[in-house]
PDB file of C-alpha atoms in Angstrom:
ATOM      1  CA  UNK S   1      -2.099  -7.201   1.019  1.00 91.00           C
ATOM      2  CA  UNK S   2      -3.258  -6.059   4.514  1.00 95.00           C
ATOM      3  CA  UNK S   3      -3.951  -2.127   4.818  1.00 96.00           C
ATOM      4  CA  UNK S   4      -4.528  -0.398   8.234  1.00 97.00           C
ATOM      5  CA  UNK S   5      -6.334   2.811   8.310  1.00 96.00           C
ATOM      6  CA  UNK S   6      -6.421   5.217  11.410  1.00 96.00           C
ATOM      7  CA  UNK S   7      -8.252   8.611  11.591  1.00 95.00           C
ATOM      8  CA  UNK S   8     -10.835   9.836  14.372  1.00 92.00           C
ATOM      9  CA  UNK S   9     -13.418  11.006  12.334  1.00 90.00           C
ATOM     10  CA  UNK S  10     -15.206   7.750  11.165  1.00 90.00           C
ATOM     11  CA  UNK S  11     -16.821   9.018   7.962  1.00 87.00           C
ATOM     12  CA  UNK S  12     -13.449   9.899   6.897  1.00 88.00           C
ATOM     13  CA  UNK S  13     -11.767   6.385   7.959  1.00 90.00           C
ATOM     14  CA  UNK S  14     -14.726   3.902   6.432  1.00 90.00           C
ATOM     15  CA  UNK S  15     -14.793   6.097   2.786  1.00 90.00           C
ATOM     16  CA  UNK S  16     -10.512   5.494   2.822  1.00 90.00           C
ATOM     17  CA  UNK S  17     -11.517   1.766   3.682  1.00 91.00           C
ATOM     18  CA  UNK S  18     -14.022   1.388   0.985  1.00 90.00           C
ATOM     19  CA  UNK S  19     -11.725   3.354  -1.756  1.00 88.00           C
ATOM     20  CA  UNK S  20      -8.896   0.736  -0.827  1.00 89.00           C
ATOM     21  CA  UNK S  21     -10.940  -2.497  -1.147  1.00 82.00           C
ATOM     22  CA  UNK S  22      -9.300  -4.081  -4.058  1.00 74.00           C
ATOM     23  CA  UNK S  23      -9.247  -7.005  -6.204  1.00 68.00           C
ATOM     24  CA  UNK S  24      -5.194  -7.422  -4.544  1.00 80.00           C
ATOM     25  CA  UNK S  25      -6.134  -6.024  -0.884  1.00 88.00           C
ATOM     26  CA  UNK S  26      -6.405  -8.832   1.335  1.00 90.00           C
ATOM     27  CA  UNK S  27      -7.657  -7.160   4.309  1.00 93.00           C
ATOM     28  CA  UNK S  28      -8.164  -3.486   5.344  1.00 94.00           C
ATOM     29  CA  UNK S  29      -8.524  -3.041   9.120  1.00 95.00           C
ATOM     30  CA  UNK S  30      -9.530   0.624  10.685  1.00 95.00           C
ATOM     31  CA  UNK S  31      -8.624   2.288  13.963  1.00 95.00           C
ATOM     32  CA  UNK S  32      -9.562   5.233  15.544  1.00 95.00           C
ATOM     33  CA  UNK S  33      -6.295   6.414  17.754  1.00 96.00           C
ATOM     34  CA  UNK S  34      -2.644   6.176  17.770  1.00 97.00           C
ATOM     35  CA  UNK S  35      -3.259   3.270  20.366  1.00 96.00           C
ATOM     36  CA  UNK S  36      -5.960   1.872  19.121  1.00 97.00           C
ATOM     37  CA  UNK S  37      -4.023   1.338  16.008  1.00 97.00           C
ATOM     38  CA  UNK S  38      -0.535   0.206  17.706  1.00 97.00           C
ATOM     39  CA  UNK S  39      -2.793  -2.442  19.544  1.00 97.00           C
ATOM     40  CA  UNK S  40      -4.252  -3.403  16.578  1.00 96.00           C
ATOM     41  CA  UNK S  41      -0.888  -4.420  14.975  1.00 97.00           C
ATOM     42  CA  UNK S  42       0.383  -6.021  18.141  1.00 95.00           C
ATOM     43  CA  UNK S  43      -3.094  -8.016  18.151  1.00 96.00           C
ATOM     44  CA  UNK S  44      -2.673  -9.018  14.578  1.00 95.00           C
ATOM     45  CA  UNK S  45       1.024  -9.136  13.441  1.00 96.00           C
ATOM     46  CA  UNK S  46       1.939  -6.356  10.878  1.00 97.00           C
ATOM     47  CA  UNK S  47       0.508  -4.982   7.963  1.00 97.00           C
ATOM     48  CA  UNK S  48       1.926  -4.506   4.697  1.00 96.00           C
ATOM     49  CA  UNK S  49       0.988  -0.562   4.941  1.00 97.00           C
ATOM     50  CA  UNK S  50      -0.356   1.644   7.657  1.00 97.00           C
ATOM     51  CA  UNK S  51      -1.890   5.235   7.039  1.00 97.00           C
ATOM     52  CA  UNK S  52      -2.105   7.444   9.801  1.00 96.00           C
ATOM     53  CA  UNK S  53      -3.996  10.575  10.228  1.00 94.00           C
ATOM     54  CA  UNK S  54      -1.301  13.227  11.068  1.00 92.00           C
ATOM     55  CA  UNK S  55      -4.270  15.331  13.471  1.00 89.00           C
ATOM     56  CA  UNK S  56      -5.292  12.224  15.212  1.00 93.00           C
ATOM     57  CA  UNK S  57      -5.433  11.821  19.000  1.00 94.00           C
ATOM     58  CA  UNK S  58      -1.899   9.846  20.055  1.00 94.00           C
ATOM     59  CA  UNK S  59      -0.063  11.520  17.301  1.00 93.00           C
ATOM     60  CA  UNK S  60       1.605  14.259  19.233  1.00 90.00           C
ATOM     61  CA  UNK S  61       2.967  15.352  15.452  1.00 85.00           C
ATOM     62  CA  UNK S  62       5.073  13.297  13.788  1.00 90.00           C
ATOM     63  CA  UNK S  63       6.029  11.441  17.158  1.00 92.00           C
ATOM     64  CA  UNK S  64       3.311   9.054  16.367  1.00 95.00           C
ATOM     65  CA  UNK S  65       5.097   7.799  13.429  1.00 95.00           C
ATOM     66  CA  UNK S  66       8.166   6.723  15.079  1.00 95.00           C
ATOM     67  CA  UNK S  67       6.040   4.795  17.117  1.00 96.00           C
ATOM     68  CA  UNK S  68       3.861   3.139  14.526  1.00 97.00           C
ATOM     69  CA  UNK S  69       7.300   2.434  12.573  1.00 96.00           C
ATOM     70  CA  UNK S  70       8.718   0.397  15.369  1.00 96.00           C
ATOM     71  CA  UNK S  71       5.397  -1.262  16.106  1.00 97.00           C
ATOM     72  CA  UNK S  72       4.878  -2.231  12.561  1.00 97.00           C
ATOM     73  CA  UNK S  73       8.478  -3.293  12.031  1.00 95.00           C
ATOM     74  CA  UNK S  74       9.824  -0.970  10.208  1.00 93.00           C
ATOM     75  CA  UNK S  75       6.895  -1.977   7.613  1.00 96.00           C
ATOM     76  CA  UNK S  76       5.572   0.763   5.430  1.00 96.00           C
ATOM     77  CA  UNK S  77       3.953   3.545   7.528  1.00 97.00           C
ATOM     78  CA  UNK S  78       2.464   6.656   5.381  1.00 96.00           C
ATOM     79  CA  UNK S  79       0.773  10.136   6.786  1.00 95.00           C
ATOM     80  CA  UNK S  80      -2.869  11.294   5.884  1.00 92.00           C
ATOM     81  CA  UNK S  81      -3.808  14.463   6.177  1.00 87.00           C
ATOM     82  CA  UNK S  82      -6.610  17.030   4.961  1.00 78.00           C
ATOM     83  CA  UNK S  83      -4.945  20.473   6.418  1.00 73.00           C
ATOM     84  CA  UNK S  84      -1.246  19.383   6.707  1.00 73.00           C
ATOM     85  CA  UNK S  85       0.923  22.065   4.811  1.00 75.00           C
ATOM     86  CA  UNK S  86       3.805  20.894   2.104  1.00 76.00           C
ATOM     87  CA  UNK S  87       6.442  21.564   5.246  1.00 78.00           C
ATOM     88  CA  UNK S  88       4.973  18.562   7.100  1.00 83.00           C
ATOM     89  CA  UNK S  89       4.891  16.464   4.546  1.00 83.00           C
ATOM     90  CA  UNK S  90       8.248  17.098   3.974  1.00 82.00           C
ATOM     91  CA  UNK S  91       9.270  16.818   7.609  1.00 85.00           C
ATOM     92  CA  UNK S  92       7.397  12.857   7.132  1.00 89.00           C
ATOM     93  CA  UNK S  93       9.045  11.989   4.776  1.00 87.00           C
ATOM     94  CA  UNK S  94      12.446  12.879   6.128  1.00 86.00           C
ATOM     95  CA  UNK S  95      11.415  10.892   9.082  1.00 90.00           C
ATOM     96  CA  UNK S  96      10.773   7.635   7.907  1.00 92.00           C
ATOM     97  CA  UNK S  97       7.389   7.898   6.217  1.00 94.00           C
ATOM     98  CA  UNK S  98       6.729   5.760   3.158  1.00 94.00           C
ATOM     99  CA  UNK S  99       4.207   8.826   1.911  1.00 92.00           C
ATOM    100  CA  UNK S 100       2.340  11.511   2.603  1.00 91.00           C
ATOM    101  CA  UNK S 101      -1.365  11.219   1.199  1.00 89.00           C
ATOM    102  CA  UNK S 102      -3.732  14.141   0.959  1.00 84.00           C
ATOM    103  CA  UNK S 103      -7.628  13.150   1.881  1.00 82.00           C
ATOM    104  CA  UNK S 104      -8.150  14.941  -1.090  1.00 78.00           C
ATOM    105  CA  UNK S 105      -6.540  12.097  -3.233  1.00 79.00           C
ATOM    106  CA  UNK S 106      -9.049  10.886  -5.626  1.00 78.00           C
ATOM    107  CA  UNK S 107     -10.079   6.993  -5.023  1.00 81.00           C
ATOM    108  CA  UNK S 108      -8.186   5.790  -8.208  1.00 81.00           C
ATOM    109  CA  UNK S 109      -4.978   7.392  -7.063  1.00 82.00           C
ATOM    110  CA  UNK S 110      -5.626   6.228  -3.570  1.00 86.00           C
ATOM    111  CA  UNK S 111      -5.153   2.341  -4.541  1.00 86.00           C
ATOM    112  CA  UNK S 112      -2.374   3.368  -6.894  1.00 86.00           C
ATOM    113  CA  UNK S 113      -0.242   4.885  -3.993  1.00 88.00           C
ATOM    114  CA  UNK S 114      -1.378   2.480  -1.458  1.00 91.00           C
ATOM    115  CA  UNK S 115      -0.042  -0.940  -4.074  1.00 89.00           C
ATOM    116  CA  UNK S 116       3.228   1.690  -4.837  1.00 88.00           C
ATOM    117  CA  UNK S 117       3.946   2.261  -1.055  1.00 93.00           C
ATOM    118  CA  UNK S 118       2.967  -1.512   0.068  1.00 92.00           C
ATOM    119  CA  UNK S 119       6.025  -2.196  -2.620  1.00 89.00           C
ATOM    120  CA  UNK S 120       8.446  -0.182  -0.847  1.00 89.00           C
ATOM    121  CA  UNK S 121       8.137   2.811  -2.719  1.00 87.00           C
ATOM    122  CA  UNK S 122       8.279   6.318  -1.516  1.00 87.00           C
ATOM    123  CA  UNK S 123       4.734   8.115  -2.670  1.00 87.00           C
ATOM    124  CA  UNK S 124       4.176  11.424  -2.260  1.00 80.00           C
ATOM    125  CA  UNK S 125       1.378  14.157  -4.563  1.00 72.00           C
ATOM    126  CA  UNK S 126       4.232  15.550  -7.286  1.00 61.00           C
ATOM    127  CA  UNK S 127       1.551  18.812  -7.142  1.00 57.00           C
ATOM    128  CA  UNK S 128       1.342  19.348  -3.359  1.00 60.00           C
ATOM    129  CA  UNK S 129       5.122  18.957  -2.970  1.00 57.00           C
ATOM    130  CA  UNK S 130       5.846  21.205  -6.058  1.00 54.00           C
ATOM    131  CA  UNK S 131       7.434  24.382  -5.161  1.00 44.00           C
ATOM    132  CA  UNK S 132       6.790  28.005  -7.096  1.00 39.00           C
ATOM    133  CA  UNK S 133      10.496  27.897  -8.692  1.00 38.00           C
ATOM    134  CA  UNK S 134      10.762  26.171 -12.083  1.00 40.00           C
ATOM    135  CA  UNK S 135      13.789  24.066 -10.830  1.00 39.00           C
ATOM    136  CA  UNK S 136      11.608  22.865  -7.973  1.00 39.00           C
ATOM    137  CA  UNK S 137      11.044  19.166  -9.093  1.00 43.00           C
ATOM    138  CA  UNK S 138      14.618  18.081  -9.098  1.00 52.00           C
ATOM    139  CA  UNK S 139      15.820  15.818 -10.847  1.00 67.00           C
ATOM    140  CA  UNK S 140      14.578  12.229 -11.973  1.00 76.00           C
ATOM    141  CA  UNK S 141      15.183   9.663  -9.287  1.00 80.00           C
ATOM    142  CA  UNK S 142      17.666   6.771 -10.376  1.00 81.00           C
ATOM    143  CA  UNK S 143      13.974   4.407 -11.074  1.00 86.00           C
ATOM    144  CA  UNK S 144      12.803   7.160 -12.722  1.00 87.00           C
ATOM    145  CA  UNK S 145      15.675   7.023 -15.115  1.00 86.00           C
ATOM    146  CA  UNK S 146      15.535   3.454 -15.438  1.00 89.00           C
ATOM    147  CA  UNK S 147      12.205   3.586 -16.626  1.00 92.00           C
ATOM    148  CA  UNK S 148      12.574   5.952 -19.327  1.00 90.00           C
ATOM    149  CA  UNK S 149      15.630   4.843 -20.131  1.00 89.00           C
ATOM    150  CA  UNK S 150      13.444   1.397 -20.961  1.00 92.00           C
ATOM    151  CA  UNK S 151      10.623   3.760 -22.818  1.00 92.00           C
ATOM    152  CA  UNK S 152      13.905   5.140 -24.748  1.00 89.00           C
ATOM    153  CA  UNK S 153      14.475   1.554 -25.797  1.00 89.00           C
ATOM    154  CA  UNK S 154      10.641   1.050 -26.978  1.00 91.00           C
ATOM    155  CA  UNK S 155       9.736  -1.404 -24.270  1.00 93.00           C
ATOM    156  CA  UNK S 156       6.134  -1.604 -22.925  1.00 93.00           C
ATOM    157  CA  UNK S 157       5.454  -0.556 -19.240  1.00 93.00           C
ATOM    158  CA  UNK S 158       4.944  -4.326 -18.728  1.00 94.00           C
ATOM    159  CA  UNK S 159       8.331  -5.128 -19.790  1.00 94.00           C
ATOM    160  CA  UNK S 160       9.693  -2.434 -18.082  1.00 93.00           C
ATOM    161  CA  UNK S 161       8.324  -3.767 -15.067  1.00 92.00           C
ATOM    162  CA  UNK S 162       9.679  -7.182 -15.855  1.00 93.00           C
ATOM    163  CA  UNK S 163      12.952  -5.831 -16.166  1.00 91.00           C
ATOM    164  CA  UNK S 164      12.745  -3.950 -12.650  1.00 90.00           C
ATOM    165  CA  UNK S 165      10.675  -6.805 -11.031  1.00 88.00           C
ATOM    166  CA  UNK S 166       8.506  -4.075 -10.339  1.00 88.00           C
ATOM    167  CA  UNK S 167       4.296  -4.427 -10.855  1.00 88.00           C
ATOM    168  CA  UNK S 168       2.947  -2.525 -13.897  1.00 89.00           C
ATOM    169  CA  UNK S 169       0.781  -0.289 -11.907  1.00 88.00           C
ATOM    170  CA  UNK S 170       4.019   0.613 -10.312  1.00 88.00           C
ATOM    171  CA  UNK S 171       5.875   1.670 -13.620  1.00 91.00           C
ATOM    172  CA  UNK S 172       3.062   3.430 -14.662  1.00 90.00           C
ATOM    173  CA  UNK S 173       3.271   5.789 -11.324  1.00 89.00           C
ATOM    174  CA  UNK S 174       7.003   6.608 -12.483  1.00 90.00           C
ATOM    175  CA  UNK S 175       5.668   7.404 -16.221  1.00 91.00           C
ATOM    176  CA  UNK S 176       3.325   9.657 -14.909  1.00 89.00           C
ATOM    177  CA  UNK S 177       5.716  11.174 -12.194  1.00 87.00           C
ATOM    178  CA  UNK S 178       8.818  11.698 -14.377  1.00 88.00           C
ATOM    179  CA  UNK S 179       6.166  13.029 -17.313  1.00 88.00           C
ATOM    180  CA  UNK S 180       5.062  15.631 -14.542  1.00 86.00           C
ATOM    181  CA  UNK S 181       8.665  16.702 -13.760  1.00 84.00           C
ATOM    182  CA  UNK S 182      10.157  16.901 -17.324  1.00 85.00           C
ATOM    183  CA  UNK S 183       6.747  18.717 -18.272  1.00 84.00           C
ATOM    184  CA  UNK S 184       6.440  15.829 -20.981  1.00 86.00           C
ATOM    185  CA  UNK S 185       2.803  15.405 -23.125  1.00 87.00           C
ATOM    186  CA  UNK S 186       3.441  11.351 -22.593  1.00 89.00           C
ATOM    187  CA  UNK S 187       5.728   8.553 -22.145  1.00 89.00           C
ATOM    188  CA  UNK S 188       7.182   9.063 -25.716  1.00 87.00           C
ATOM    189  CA  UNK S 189       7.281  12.467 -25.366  1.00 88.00           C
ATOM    190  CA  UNK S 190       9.443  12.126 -21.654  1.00 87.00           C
ATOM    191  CA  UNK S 191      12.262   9.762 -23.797  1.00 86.00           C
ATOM    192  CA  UNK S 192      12.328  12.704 -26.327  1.00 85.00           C
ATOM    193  CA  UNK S 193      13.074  15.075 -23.625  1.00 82.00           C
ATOM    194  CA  UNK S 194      15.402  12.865 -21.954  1.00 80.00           C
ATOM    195  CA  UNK S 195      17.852  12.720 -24.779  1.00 76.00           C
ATOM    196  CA  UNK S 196      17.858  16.014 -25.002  1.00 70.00           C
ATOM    197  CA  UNK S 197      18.846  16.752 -22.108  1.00 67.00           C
ATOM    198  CA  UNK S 198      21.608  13.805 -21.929  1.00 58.00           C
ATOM    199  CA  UNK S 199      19.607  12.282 -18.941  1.00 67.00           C
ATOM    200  CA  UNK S 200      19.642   8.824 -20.878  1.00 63.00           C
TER     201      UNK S 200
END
């Protein structure tokens, strides 16, 4: 897997670089502008993810996105951000963005979102995008249901995954995600609500 990572300030951009350094992370490549990053892909073909710093200079907004998506080929392209508010990352995600990552995320989580995304999965905090109102986290998505429709059934996450051709790590994002939204103590405990409420 090839990662790009572009941010201005460099402290921030080499710590995201070291966090994503994994056993499964081919390469991780690091820019410092809009431009510099857009060059980068031209240079080198295109990556299987790109993060981009939502303050950084080229950006102009969420402009630079559009432009990173068509330079990337429509490849997955995900915002950073340390001071964005839940309306932009919204607005990101609404626009083509694969994610929207808080430089907050912890270094675990990091890698998990970055494998999720480079899979073609949407990733986005289920706190920071959480709304005050109790029916705020909508409903399960129709992977979400697969999934605990397969803990329903008493199948592992790895067979789950099987099923889905999905990696584990991946299923295990959904468990925790869909656990989050039904308020559920664990996977069991998600299946239990599920039936209840005639999702599965």
């Amino acid at each position: 897997m090839r990662i790009l990572v572009a941010d201005d300030h460099v402290l921030v951009r080499d710590t995201i670089a070291a966090f994503l350094s994994g056993e499964d992370v081919d390469e991780v490549k690091t820019g410092a502008t809009l431009d510099e990053a857009i060059d980068m892909v031209k240079d080198t073909g295109t990556f299987d993810l790109v993060l981009l710093d939502y303050s950084m200079p080229g950006m102009n907004g969420l402009d630079g996105l559009g432009k990173m998506l068509v330079a990337n080929e429509k490849r997955p392209v995900a915002i950073l951000s340390g001071t964005a508010p839940r309306e932009v990352a919204e607005a990101a995600l609404q626009a083509g963005a694969q994610g929207f990552l808080p430089k907050t995320l912890a270094a675990k989580s990091l890698l998990t979102a970055a494998r999720f995304m480079a899979e073609g999965e949407i990733y986005a905090p289920f706190g920071f995008l959480r709304q005050t109102d109790d029916d705020s986290a909508g409903p399960l998505t129709k992977r979400e249901l697969q999934v605990v429709r397969g803990i329903s059934q008493g199948n592992s996450n790895k067979e789950i995954a099987r099923e889905m051709e999905l990696q584990e790590v991946t299923v295990k994002l959904h468990v925790k995600t869909l656990s989050r939204k039904l308020n559920a103590r664990n996977r069991t405990h998600a299946a239990m609500i599920s039936r209840d409420r005639y999702l599965i």
